[in-house]
XYZ file of C-alpha atoms in Angstrom:
666
model
C 6.749 -37.656 8.846
C 8.384 -34.232 9.160
C 9.392 -32.332 6.024
C 9.855 -28.738 4.868
C 8.132 -26.987 1.953
C 9.078 -23.649 0.448
C 6.402 -20.977 0.440
C 6.169 -17.189 0.702
C 4.266 -14.411 2.444
C 1.373 -12.851 0.482
C 0.912 -9.786 2.702
C 0.919 -6.294 1.209
C 4.403 -5.682 2.546
C 7.774 -4.347 1.416
C 9.663 -7.581 2.026
C 7.793 -10.466 0.293
C 9.432 -12.928 2.692
C 10.284 -16.483 1.730
C 9.042 -19.215 4.084
C 10.124 -22.695 5.036
C 6.943 -24.435 6.126
C 7.499 -27.348 8.460
C 5.047 -30.193 7.985
C 4.042 -33.088 10.214
C 2.150 -35.408 7.934
C -0.515 -33.296 6.235
C -0.478 -30.547 8.873
C 1.568 -27.340 9.009
C 3.245 -27.134 12.408
C 5.656 -24.204 12.038
C 6.421 -21.316 9.700
C 10.013 -20.116 9.531
C 12.033 -17.883 7.262
C 13.899 -19.446 4.360
C 17.616 -18.849 5.002
C 18.401 -19.210 1.293
C 16.369 -16.178 0.245
C 18.827 -13.411 -0.747
C 16.916 -10.613 1.015
C 14.978 -12.076 3.908
C 17.645 -14.676 4.787
C 15.623 -16.707 7.252
C 14.157 -13.780 9.189
C 10.392 -13.222 9.232
C 8.184 -11.005 11.371
C 5.281 -11.791 13.676
C 2.810 -11.037 10.889
C 4.352 -13.758 8.725
C 4.387 -16.309 11.528
C 0.704 -15.525 12.204
C -0.327 -17.173 8.920
C -0.243 -20.490 10.774
C -2.625 -19.336 13.503
C -4.925 -17.706 10.947
C -5.138 -20.855 8.834
C -6.084 -23.085 11.766
C -8.147 -20.542 13.719
C -11.522 -21.707 15.035
C -12.932 -18.380 13.801
C -11.886 -18.992 10.225
C -14.715 -19.247 7.706
C -15.015 -22.698 6.138
C -18.454 -22.630 4.507
C -20.257 -19.957 2.482
C -22.576 -17.777 4.561
C -25.827 -16.326 3.223
C -27.571 -13.509 5.063
C -31.260 -14.232 5.528
C -33.400 -11.802 7.551
C -30.276 -10.236 8.989
C -28.620 -13.467 10.118
C -25.970 -15.597 8.430
C -26.612 -19.258 7.730
C -24.165 -21.779 6.264
C -24.941 -22.946 2.751
C -23.192 -25.282 0.325
C -20.783 -24.133 -2.338
C -23.247 -25.281 -4.975
C -25.987 -23.134 -3.459
C -23.622 -20.166 -3.191
C -22.619 -20.442 -6.848
C -26.274 -20.776 -7.904
C -27.091 -17.635 -5.940
C -24.229 -15.649 -7.480
C -25.207 -16.720 -11.002
C -28.855 -15.856 -10.358
C -28.144 -12.404 -8.905
C -25.407 -11.509 -11.395
C -27.488 -12.622 -14.393
C -30.415 -10.567 -13.133
C -28.339 -7.408 -12.835
C -26.751 -7.924 -16.258
C -30.187 -8.344 -17.829
C -31.586 -5.320 -15.998
C -28.674 -2.864 -16.083
C -25.771 -4.357 -18.005
C -22.248 -4.814 -16.601
C -22.047 -1.277 -15.196
C -24.643 -2.233 -12.598
C -21.871 -4.390 -11.097
C -19.091 -2.906 -8.943
C -15.796 -4.658 -8.224
C -13.815 -3.505 -5.165
C -10.422 -5.079 -4.541
C -7.110 -4.123 -3.029
C -3.923 -5.750 -1.758
C -5.005 -7.968 1.123
C -3.343 -10.841 -0.743
C -0.499 -10.185 -3.170
C -0.246 -13.530 -4.947
C -0.748 -13.679 -8.696
C -3.435 -16.395 -8.720
C -6.090 -14.257 -7.054
C -5.883 -11.626 -9.788
C -8.338 -13.776 -11.733
C -11.166 -11.692 -10.266
C -10.078 -8.824 -12.542
C -9.943 -11.248 -15.471
C -13.471 -12.515 -14.825
C -15.071 -9.083 -14.668
C -13.203 -8.008 -17.801
C -14.582 -11.001 -19.686
C -17.994 -10.094 -18.353
C -17.690 -6.995 -20.513
C -16.266 -4.563 -18.016
C -17.881 -3.359 -14.801
C -17.676 -0.358 -12.468
C -14.156 -0.431 -11.024
C -11.782 1.678 -8.970
C -9.896 4.182 -11.103
C -6.687 3.711 -9.113
C -6.689 -0.053 -9.538
C -7.654 -0.577 -5.910
C -4.813 1.474 -4.449
C -5.761 3.565 -1.450
C -2.306 4.327 -0.129
C 0.409 4.953 -2.696
C -0.824 5.766 -6.192
C -0.049 9.499 -5.888
C 3.632 8.639 -5.545
C 3.473 6.119 -8.380
C 2.055 8.727 -10.745
C 4.536 11.344 -9.491
C 7.534 9.160 -10.233
C 6.124 8.260 -13.630
C 6.117 11.982 -14.372
C 9.732 12.365 -13.275
C 11.407 9.066 -14.234
C 8.893 7.421 -16.578
C 8.282 4.511 -14.224
C 9.164 3.374 -10.703
C 12.403 1.525 -10.098
C 14.089 1.142 -6.746
C 17.635 0.460 -5.622
C 17.825 -2.841 -3.800
C 18.967 -3.001 -0.192
C 22.482 -4.217 -0.914
C 23.079 -1.261 -3.175
C 21.531 1.256 -0.772
C 23.906 -0.036 1.890
C 26.658 1.708 -0.121
C 25.198 5.146 0.584
C 27.310 7.673 2.447
C 24.131 9.415 3.507
C 20.797 7.575 3.648
C 17.679 9.694 4.191
C 14.668 7.668 5.306
C 11.895 10.088 4.394
C 8.696 8.916 6.065
C 9.946 5.333 6.166
C 9.767 3.207 9.339
C 11.463 -0.109 8.497
C 11.657 -1.279 12.109
C 7.854 -1.614 12.023
C 7.123 -2.238 8.354
C 10.278 -3.375 6.519
C 12.500 -5.218 9.014
C 15.023 -6.535 6.499
C 15.954 -3.021 5.491
C 17.370 -2.354 8.964
C 20.456 -4.307 7.881
C 21.097 -1.775 5.107
C 20.760 1.066 7.610
C 23.317 -0.595 9.862
C 25.688 -1.166 6.953
C 25.671 2.537 6.108
C 26.442 3.416 9.713
C 29.192 0.795 10.051
C 30.939 2.158 6.964
C 30.976 5.653 8.431
C 27.902 6.972 6.633
C 24.967 8.732 8.222
C 21.328 7.646 8.429
C 18.760 10.427 8.713
C 15.109 9.779 9.531
C 12.583 12.439 8.506
C 9.359 11.686 10.359
C 6.913 13.719 12.476
C 6.988 10.968 15.104
C 10.104 9.702 16.848
C 9.671 6.087 15.772
C 11.941 3.184 16.651
C 13.557 3.741 13.263
C 14.232 7.355 14.188
C 15.881 6.180 17.400
C 18.167 3.843 15.419
C 19.118 6.630 13.032
C 21.950 9.085 13.515
C 19.667 12.089 13.185
C 15.910 12.478 13.558
C 14.360 15.387 11.647
C 10.805 15.856 13.035
C 9.131 17.552 10.083
C 5.652 18.929 10.610
C 3.011 16.691 8.987
C 2.186 18.116 5.582
C 5.499 19.991 5.480
C 7.435 17.559 3.277
C 7.039 19.592 0.102
C 8.103 22.760 1.875
C 11.159 20.986 3.285
C 12.144 19.666 -0.153
C 11.731 23.080 -1.777
C 13.692 24.790 0.994
C 16.516 22.266 0.562
C 16.455 22.833 -3.207
C 16.657 26.608 -2.768
C 19.615 26.255 -0.388
C 21.432 23.898 -2.763
C 20.891 26.156 -5.763
C 21.797 29.359 -3.933
C 25.010 27.805 -2.618
C 25.952 26.252 -5.972
C 25.896 22.717 -4.528
C 24.142 21.144 -7.503
C 25.393 18.812 -10.232
C 25.153 21.070 -13.267
C 26.570 18.424 -15.602
C 23.830 15.933 -14.668
C 21.171 18.617 -14.981
C 22.393 19.755 -18.403
C 22.848 16.279 -19.864
C 20.105 14.188 -18.314
C 17.157 16.404 -17.357
C 14.394 18.335 -19.078
C 12.689 21.515 -17.877
C 15.189 22.681 -15.282
C 14.632 26.373 -16.043
C 10.885 26.072 -15.390
C 11.586 24.242 -12.132
C 14.233 26.784 -11.165
C 11.634 29.557 -11.417
C 9.349 27.622 -9.059
C 12.171 27.175 -6.553
C 13.180 30.836 -6.689
C 9.557 31.855 -6.142
C 9.380 29.717 -2.984
C 9.130 32.001 0.066
C 11.905 30.976 2.445
C 10.284 32.974 5.236
C 7.660 30.226 5.403
C 10.137 27.433 6.099
C 9.881 27.309 9.884
C 6.076 27.621 10.030
C 5.469 25.082 7.236
C 8.064 22.483 8.252
C 8.243 22.944 12.020
C 12.041 23.050 11.651
C 14.542 25.807 12.223
C 16.071 27.142 9.017
C 19.544 26.215 10.279
C 18.414 22.591 10.633
C 17.158 22.597 7.034
C 20.486 24.062 5.860
C 22.368 21.377 7.739
C 20.270 18.686 6.084
C 20.771 20.150 2.609
C 24.522 20.433 3.160
C 24.772 16.855 4.421
C 22.837 15.502 1.444
C 24.851 17.407 -1.142
C 28.241 16.675 0.438
C 27.815 12.930 0.926
C 27.591 11.506 -2.581
C 26.418 8.895 -3.130
C 23.390 9.847 -1.064
C 20.081 8.013 -1.154
C 16.531 8.988 -0.305
C 14.307 6.077 0.651
C 10.662 7.099 0.703
C 7.885 5.700 2.851
C 4.179 5.884 2.161
C 3.132 8.758 4.390
C 4.060 12.031 2.708
C 1.861 11.213 -0.283
C -1.282 10.795 1.866
C -2.185 14.455 1.547
C -4.139 16.325 -1.101
C -0.771 17.630 -2.303
C 0.864 14.192 -1.937
C 1.977 13.790 -5.537
C 3.609 17.193 -5.487
C 5.440 16.210 -2.295
C 6.975 13.178 -4.008
C 7.961 15.153 -7.105
C 9.617 17.807 -4.929
C 11.706 15.108 -3.238
C 12.551 13.418 -6.560
C 13.953 16.742 -7.718
C 16.552 16.719 -4.941
C 18.053 13.524 -6.364
C 18.298 15.070 -9.823
C 19.687 18.386 -8.539
C 22.587 16.628 -6.848
C 23.249 14.006 -9.530
C 22.339 11.181 -7.162
C 20.325 9.417 -9.851
C 21.746 6.440 -11.757
C 24.592 5.967 -9.274
C 25.196 3.061 -6.944
C 24.217 3.967 -3.401
C 21.970 6.800 -4.571
C 18.520 7.242 -6.029
C 15.102 8.270 -4.777
C 13.497 4.915 -4.040
C 9.706 4.796 -3.663
C 8.711 1.578 -5.400
C 10.407 -1.312 -7.181
C 8.402 -2.396 -10.190
C 11.149 -4.317 -11.936
C 9.316 -7.679 -11.883
C 5.842 -6.252 -12.505
C 7.027 -4.663 -15.746
C 7.477 -8.210 -17.123
C 4.149 -9.722 -15.991
C 1.318 -9.897 -18.512
C -0.616 -12.991 -19.628
C -4.298 -13.768 -19.454
C -5.203 -10.932 -17.079
C -3.649 -8.351 -19.386
C -5.250 -10.005 -22.418
C -8.680 -9.814 -20.782
C -8.663 -6.020 -21.035
C -9.499 -6.443 -24.723
C -12.929 -7.738 -23.710
C -13.864 -4.619 -21.749
C -16.682 -2.969 -23.697
C -18.061 -0.931 -20.809
C -16.200 0.793 -18.029
C -17.175 3.172 -15.281
C -14.645 4.191 -12.681
C -14.790 5.571 -9.180
C -12.163 6.681 -6.709
C -11.139 4.092 -4.112
C -11.337 6.682 -1.346
C -14.888 7.580 -2.380
C -16.404 4.149 -2.894
C -19.198 5.016 -0.450
C -20.184 8.139 -2.359
C -20.158 6.172 -5.603
C -22.322 3.310 -4.329
C -24.797 5.778 -2.826
C -25.031 8.136 -5.785
C -24.473 5.992 -8.895
C -27.303 6.214 -11.413
C -27.894 5.000 -14.945
C -27.414 2.359 -13.723
C -27.425 2.068 -9.956
C -25.143 -0.548 -8.397
C -27.140 -3.667 -7.585
C -24.273 -6.177 -7.366
C -21.021 -5.642 -5.464
C -18.011 -7.977 -5.301
C -15.337 -7.296 -2.652
C -12.107 -9.310 -2.511
C -8.670 -8.874 -0.915
C -10.063 -5.846 0.895
C -11.846 -4.682 4.044
C -13.228 -1.295 2.956
C -15.429 -0.748 6.013
C -12.275 -0.501 8.124
C -9.712 0.666 5.536
C -11.564 3.206 3.376
C -12.141 6.738 4.722
C -15.458 7.521 6.435
C -16.355 4.091 7.828
C -19.960 4.946 8.727
C -20.715 6.065 5.195
C -19.126 2.917 3.732
C -21.444 0.825 5.921
C -24.416 2.902 4.752
C -23.376 2.402 1.140
C -22.948 -1.365 1.421
C -26.416 -1.638 2.946
C -27.886 0.183 -0.039
C -26.579 -2.366 -2.568
C -29.121 -5.075 -3.353
C -26.634 -7.979 -3.363
C -23.011 -8.045 -2.262
C -20.376 -10.770 -2.113
C -17.315 -10.573 0.147
C -14.452 -13.067 -0.052
C -12.365 -13.388 3.120
C -10.909 -15.828 5.626
C -12.784 -14.204 8.516
C -16.041 -12.413 9.204
C -14.578 -8.929 8.955
C -16.566 -5.737 9.411
C -16.986 -5.632 5.634
C -18.070 -9.275 5.472
C -20.709 -8.591 8.132
C -22.389 -6.186 5.707
C -22.459 -8.671 2.816
C -25.352 -10.669 1.406
C -23.031 -13.613 0.785
C -19.641 -14.361 2.324
C -17.279 -16.796 0.618
C -14.351 -18.332 2.529
C -10.915 -17.567 1.106
C -8.010 -19.962 0.890
C -4.742 -19.481 2.743
C -1.380 -19.089 1.015
C -0.483 -22.590 2.240
C -3.508 -24.143 0.535
C -2.707 -23.207 -3.071
C 0.404 -22.747 -5.161
C 1.179 -19.182 -6.169
C 3.864 -16.677 -7.108
C 4.621 -13.815 -4.739
C 6.357 -10.578 -5.640
C 6.315 -7.053 -4.306
C 6.318 -3.845 -6.284
C 7.528 -1.933 -3.234
C 10.963 -3.091 -2.055
C 12.074 -6.668 -2.634
C 13.224 -7.274 -6.228
C 12.587 -11.030 -5.998
C 9.909 -13.268 -7.432
C 9.232 -16.262 -5.163
C 7.212 -19.412 -5.797
C 4.938 -20.586 -2.997
C 4.304 -24.331 -3.083
C 0.975 -25.696 -1.945
C 1.431 -27.285 1.470
C -2.023 -28.622 2.388
C -5.453 -29.044 0.861
C -8.119 -26.425 1.649
C -10.504 -27.582 4.409
C -14.077 -28.741 3.895
C -13.949 -28.804 0.085
C -13.297 -25.060 0.035
C -13.064 -23.593 -3.474
C -10.262 -21.088 -3.988
C -10.775 -18.025 -6.174
C -8.798 -19.445 -9.096
C -11.170 -22.397 -9.445
C -14.243 -20.425 -8.386
C -14.000 -17.970 -11.267
C -13.499 -20.771 -13.790
C -16.735 -22.289 -12.505
C -18.550 -18.953 -12.600
C -17.270 -18.221 -16.108
C -18.631 -21.567 -17.311
C -21.977 -20.992 -15.599
C -22.211 -17.485 -17.056
C -21.381 -18.823 -20.541
C -18.242 -16.721 -20.857
C -16.710 -18.688 -23.719
C -13.761 -16.287 -23.961
C -12.643 -16.888 -20.373
C -9.433 -18.995 -20.400
C -10.227 -22.431 -18.986
C -6.595 -23.211 -18.245
C -4.822 -24.848 -15.333
C -2.944 -22.811 -12.780
C 0.513 -23.651 -14.187
C -0.516 -22.591 -17.678
C -1.902 -19.353 -16.218
C 1.438 -18.686 -14.504
C 3.492 -19.608 -17.567
C 1.670 -17.144 -19.760
C 1.890 -14.423 -17.102
C 5.666 -14.777 -16.884
C 6.318 -15.387 -20.573
C 7.730 -11.851 -21.063
C 10.044 -12.344 -18.077
C 11.234 -15.770 -19.203
C 11.864 -14.556 -22.738
C 13.647 -11.352 -21.725
C 16.010 -13.096 -19.308
C 16.221 -16.561 -20.854
C 14.956 -18.361 -17.771
C 12.712 -21.412 -17.615
C 9.464 -21.754 -15.736
C 10.955 -24.653 -13.785
C 13.803 -22.404 -12.608
C 11.324 -19.727 -11.480
C 9.617 -22.401 -9.376
C 12.889 -23.641 -7.873
C 14.528 -20.472 -6.560
C 13.915 -16.729 -6.095
C 14.539 -14.630 -9.180
C 15.547 -10.956 -9.508
C 16.569 -8.812 -12.460
C 20.235 -8.147 -11.728
C 20.566 -5.394 -14.313
C 18.037 -3.204 -12.507
C 19.561 -3.185 -9.032
C 20.891 0.328 -9.782
C 18.081 2.060 -11.700
C 18.867 4.488 -14.501
C 22.585 3.632 -14.525
C 22.503 4.165 -18.307
C 20.670 7.496 -17.827
C 17.963 6.303 -20.202
C 14.730 7.275 -18.478
C 11.333 6.026 -19.560
C 9.858 9.494 -19.935
C 8.789 10.865 -23.348
C 12.088 12.796 -23.556
C 14.256 9.948 -22.261
C 15.441 12.268 -19.503
C 14.492 13.057 -15.920
C 11.682 15.561 -16.362
C 11.418 18.542 -14.050
C 8.777 19.650 -16.551
C 6.733 16.556 -17.323
C 5.136 15.857 -20.673
C 3.157 13.029 -19.069
C 1.715 15.437 -16.473
C 0.782 17.867 -19.223
C -0.988 15.075 -21.111
C -3.050 14.388 -17.978
C -4.013 18.040 -17.748
C -1.903 18.527 -14.609
C 0.713 21.218 -13.943
C 3.797 19.886 -15.743
C 6.485 21.556 -13.630
C 7.508 20.345 -10.190
C 6.003 23.018 -7.978
C 5.258 23.798 -4.357
C 1.699 23.166 -3.199
C 1.046 24.033 0.446
C -1.994 21.751 0.593
C -4.526 21.767 3.396
C -2.916 23.291 6.476
C -5.795 23.518 8.970
C -9.486 23.037 9.620
C -11.311 25.608 11.796
C -12.401 24.126 15.093
C -10.195 21.043 14.717
C -6.668 21.938 15.891
C -4.837 18.608 15.442
C -3.853 16.927 12.191
C -4.624 13.203 12.300
C -2.001 10.786 10.983
C -2.767 7.072 10.735
C 0.374 4.991 10.082
C 0.633 1.208 9.976
C 0.797 -0.769 13.185
C 3.926 -2.837 13.729
C 2.129 -6.142 14.295
C -0.636 -6.067 11.696
C -0.821 -5.588 7.978
C -3.713 -3.151 7.732
C -6.661 -4.844 9.492
C -5.695 -8.501 9.084
C -4.432 -9.215 12.604
C -6.947 -7.228 14.655
C -9.890 -9.613 14.775
C -9.293 -10.478 18.459
C -8.287 -6.941 19.414
C -10.858 -5.312 21.718
C -8.738 -2.725 23.507
C -9.305 0.880 22.600
C -6.890 2.283 20.012
C -4.173 4.559 21.353
C -3.977 8.227 20.429
C -0.421 9.545 20.753
C -0.229 13.209 21.746
C 2.523 15.731 22.340
C 2.654 17.197 25.888
C 2.004 20.667 24.440
C -1.368 19.464 23.091
C -2.363 17.272 26.042
C -1.511 19.489 29.019
C -3.877 22.421 28.260
C -6.735 19.876 28.231
C -5.401 18.120 31.347
C -5.087 14.879 29.432
C -2.731 12.303 30.905
C -1.489 8.936 29.705
C -4.095 6.227 30.346
C -7.106 8.513 30.154
C -9.926 7.782 27.767
C -10.269 10.552 25.235
C -12.891 11.218 22.588
C -11.226 12.007 19.267
C -13.661 13.960 17.113
C -13.625 14.943 13.443
C -16.314 16.433 11.244
C -17.215 12.844 10.255
C -17.426 11.070 13.591
C -15.971 10.228 16.969
C -14.068 7.346 18.519
C -12.900 6.644 22.041
C -9.148 6.179 22.468
C -6.649 5.659 25.236
C -4.279 8.597 25.466
C -0.521 8.273 25.469
C 1.275 11.542 26.056
C 4.785 11.317 24.707
C 7.714 13.497 23.705
C 7.943 11.315 20.580
C 4.836 12.981 19.135
C 4.904 16.190 17.109
C 2.973 19.165 18.448
C -0.251 19.758 16.549
C -0.621 16.090 15.652
C -2.774 13.204 16.813
C -1.470 9.788 15.768
C -3.723 6.708 15.749
C -2.555 3.524 14.013
C -4.845 2.260 11.273
C -6.357 -1.221 11.056
C -8.349 -1.677 14.259
C -11.768 -3.274 13.742
C -15.051 -1.521 14.556
C -15.577 -3.369 17.840
C -12.528 -1.609 19.282
C -12.857 1.636 17.366
C -11.585 2.064 13.833
C -9.808 5.293 13.010
C -11.504 5.625 9.619
C -14.680 6.644 11.395
C -12.815 9.956 11.603
C -11.146 10.293 8.201
C -12.654 12.291 5.353
C -12.971 10.845 1.850
C -10.522 13.337 0.356
C -8.279 12.452 -2.574
C -4.772 13.378 -3.668
C -3.644 15.550 -6.550
C -2.545 12.483 -8.531
C -3.769 8.915 -8.856
C -7.160 9.203 -7.122
C -5.528 8.020 -3.905
C -6.955 8.650 -0.425
C -5.664 11.787 1.305
C -6.005 10.284 4.784
C -3.661 12.777 6.456
C -5.723 15.851 5.611
C -8.251 15.023 8.333
C -8.173 17.258 11.412
C -9.553 16.403 14.845
C -10.234 17.804 18.297
C -10.126 16.103 21.690
C -12.499 15.807 24.594
C -11.843 13.990 27.857
C -14.181 11.070 28.360
C -16.414 10.848 31.411
C -14.392 7.716 32.190
C -10.982 9.061 33.160
C -9.213 5.696 33.171
C -9.944 2.736 30.971
C -12.086 0.159 32.727
């Protein structure tokens, strides 16, 4: 009998789409968008539809796998749990909790799978990532905390009211499809959409004006715009005087910025920068919508702060249709519960940087890491310096990886545990990036072959490890406690949260009351929070890493349009594509279709060249996510970190090219 069940997409994505799952008996037969969701409105992307294929794939893991003499064999869940308890107990007895490392990220964004953090907290605290598992965006999160006090974003309907919308490093056509409607609304109302991006993406082609900034030049562009606005008197002095702190210190930084460097640092003519500054200041309300590229440099946090300052200079903060939108943490600010409570049980804690997990695993002493747990992550492919990550995983005595497929990371594990699909458990989905909505995902089917999902697995492990403090509560009780602050603050019942999407209406236009969550209650050009961290308090220009001798091209590694990180590349065997500007390809006689070796100080991969006018001179672009069998770009990247947040500075890797002996791909 056919019926439809409401669910949601757990991918690490801007949109947090709502699904209508069509059932035939006890089988899912189709995944569609839910037309009643206020943002996604029945439209989903290919990545969302692929959940069906992934759940029923013949390659999906259904039984635990133990590695014995280099080969995996299927074992029972009981045997797997016995093995985990044995190995974990041994490490705790030998080294204490710090001999355990927990690596996790955002491969699944549902609330229920956060119980891994809760378990390891109740264990007494283990070695964990200092950035909370964030490889890609923490520099910007910390930057906006310095400026605004927290991260709040304008929702799409409000941004559609902009007279000028600047998409700075954002590519919604590939990564945020529902935002395209807001772009169109601005254009239809006579406003202008500007896309600042080194590459002429599909989003850039839909925009009214593409500004091809040089990679790494975002901070210079923002400071040049600020200098032009200040020199021409096109700033909102009333907003600055009433609602900001530290303007005089920032003003000195701007006036010290050398405008003669603009063209070399940004790759843009000074007249183009002036035109952009004039457009932004003359088009109030004007919005800046940030992507997650310009913070992937060693000066990434400074880049975000420099852009934030433009919003404050022009008084485009706290107004409908304005803002500098990077993240949208409205819902997450009201989520607490058992996971938050578990932090009280952390007696030991050792942290390491997500980007440098390999270095940590290889060099940790007193104690060494003998037990590693990896969940919601594929660090072999996603963390910088792939070969060193593999080396590090092989050094650890016992490692557990939880995943739906035998990823490159899972292949290095001692024990692989199958993960459940979003359709096999109930959960709540929300994004801290773009969508303001909380969505309940109903369970549609039972997990196959008596598979144990993480929520139940950690309850079992806690009981076996005699963790009497671990909350032995059902899933609904876990959710209710997590959302208790939300339900109390907005007088909404748990049943209502389960029935329909929920958003905090009052926060659709952030800072409308001009009450910022900084120590001063104002927008801070000169940040007390930064000073408390021992960082330069004033928004300043940091040129960052501009070159690497012997490696002439900066490598940028954006998201692919049809995969969320590495999740949809398991069947992909074609060589990754390196996109090159004609000016870089022609001196080497490289043509489209040729195989090219891309070489960094860390390694080398073989790519298929595509020579295109869309690429920026001096840049090699290779999309991230491809698995090792095809050639993963993180073989090339260095394990550098950003100025804030211990985030990976992927885009400060430089490469050179060499034509392969095979001119055309076989």
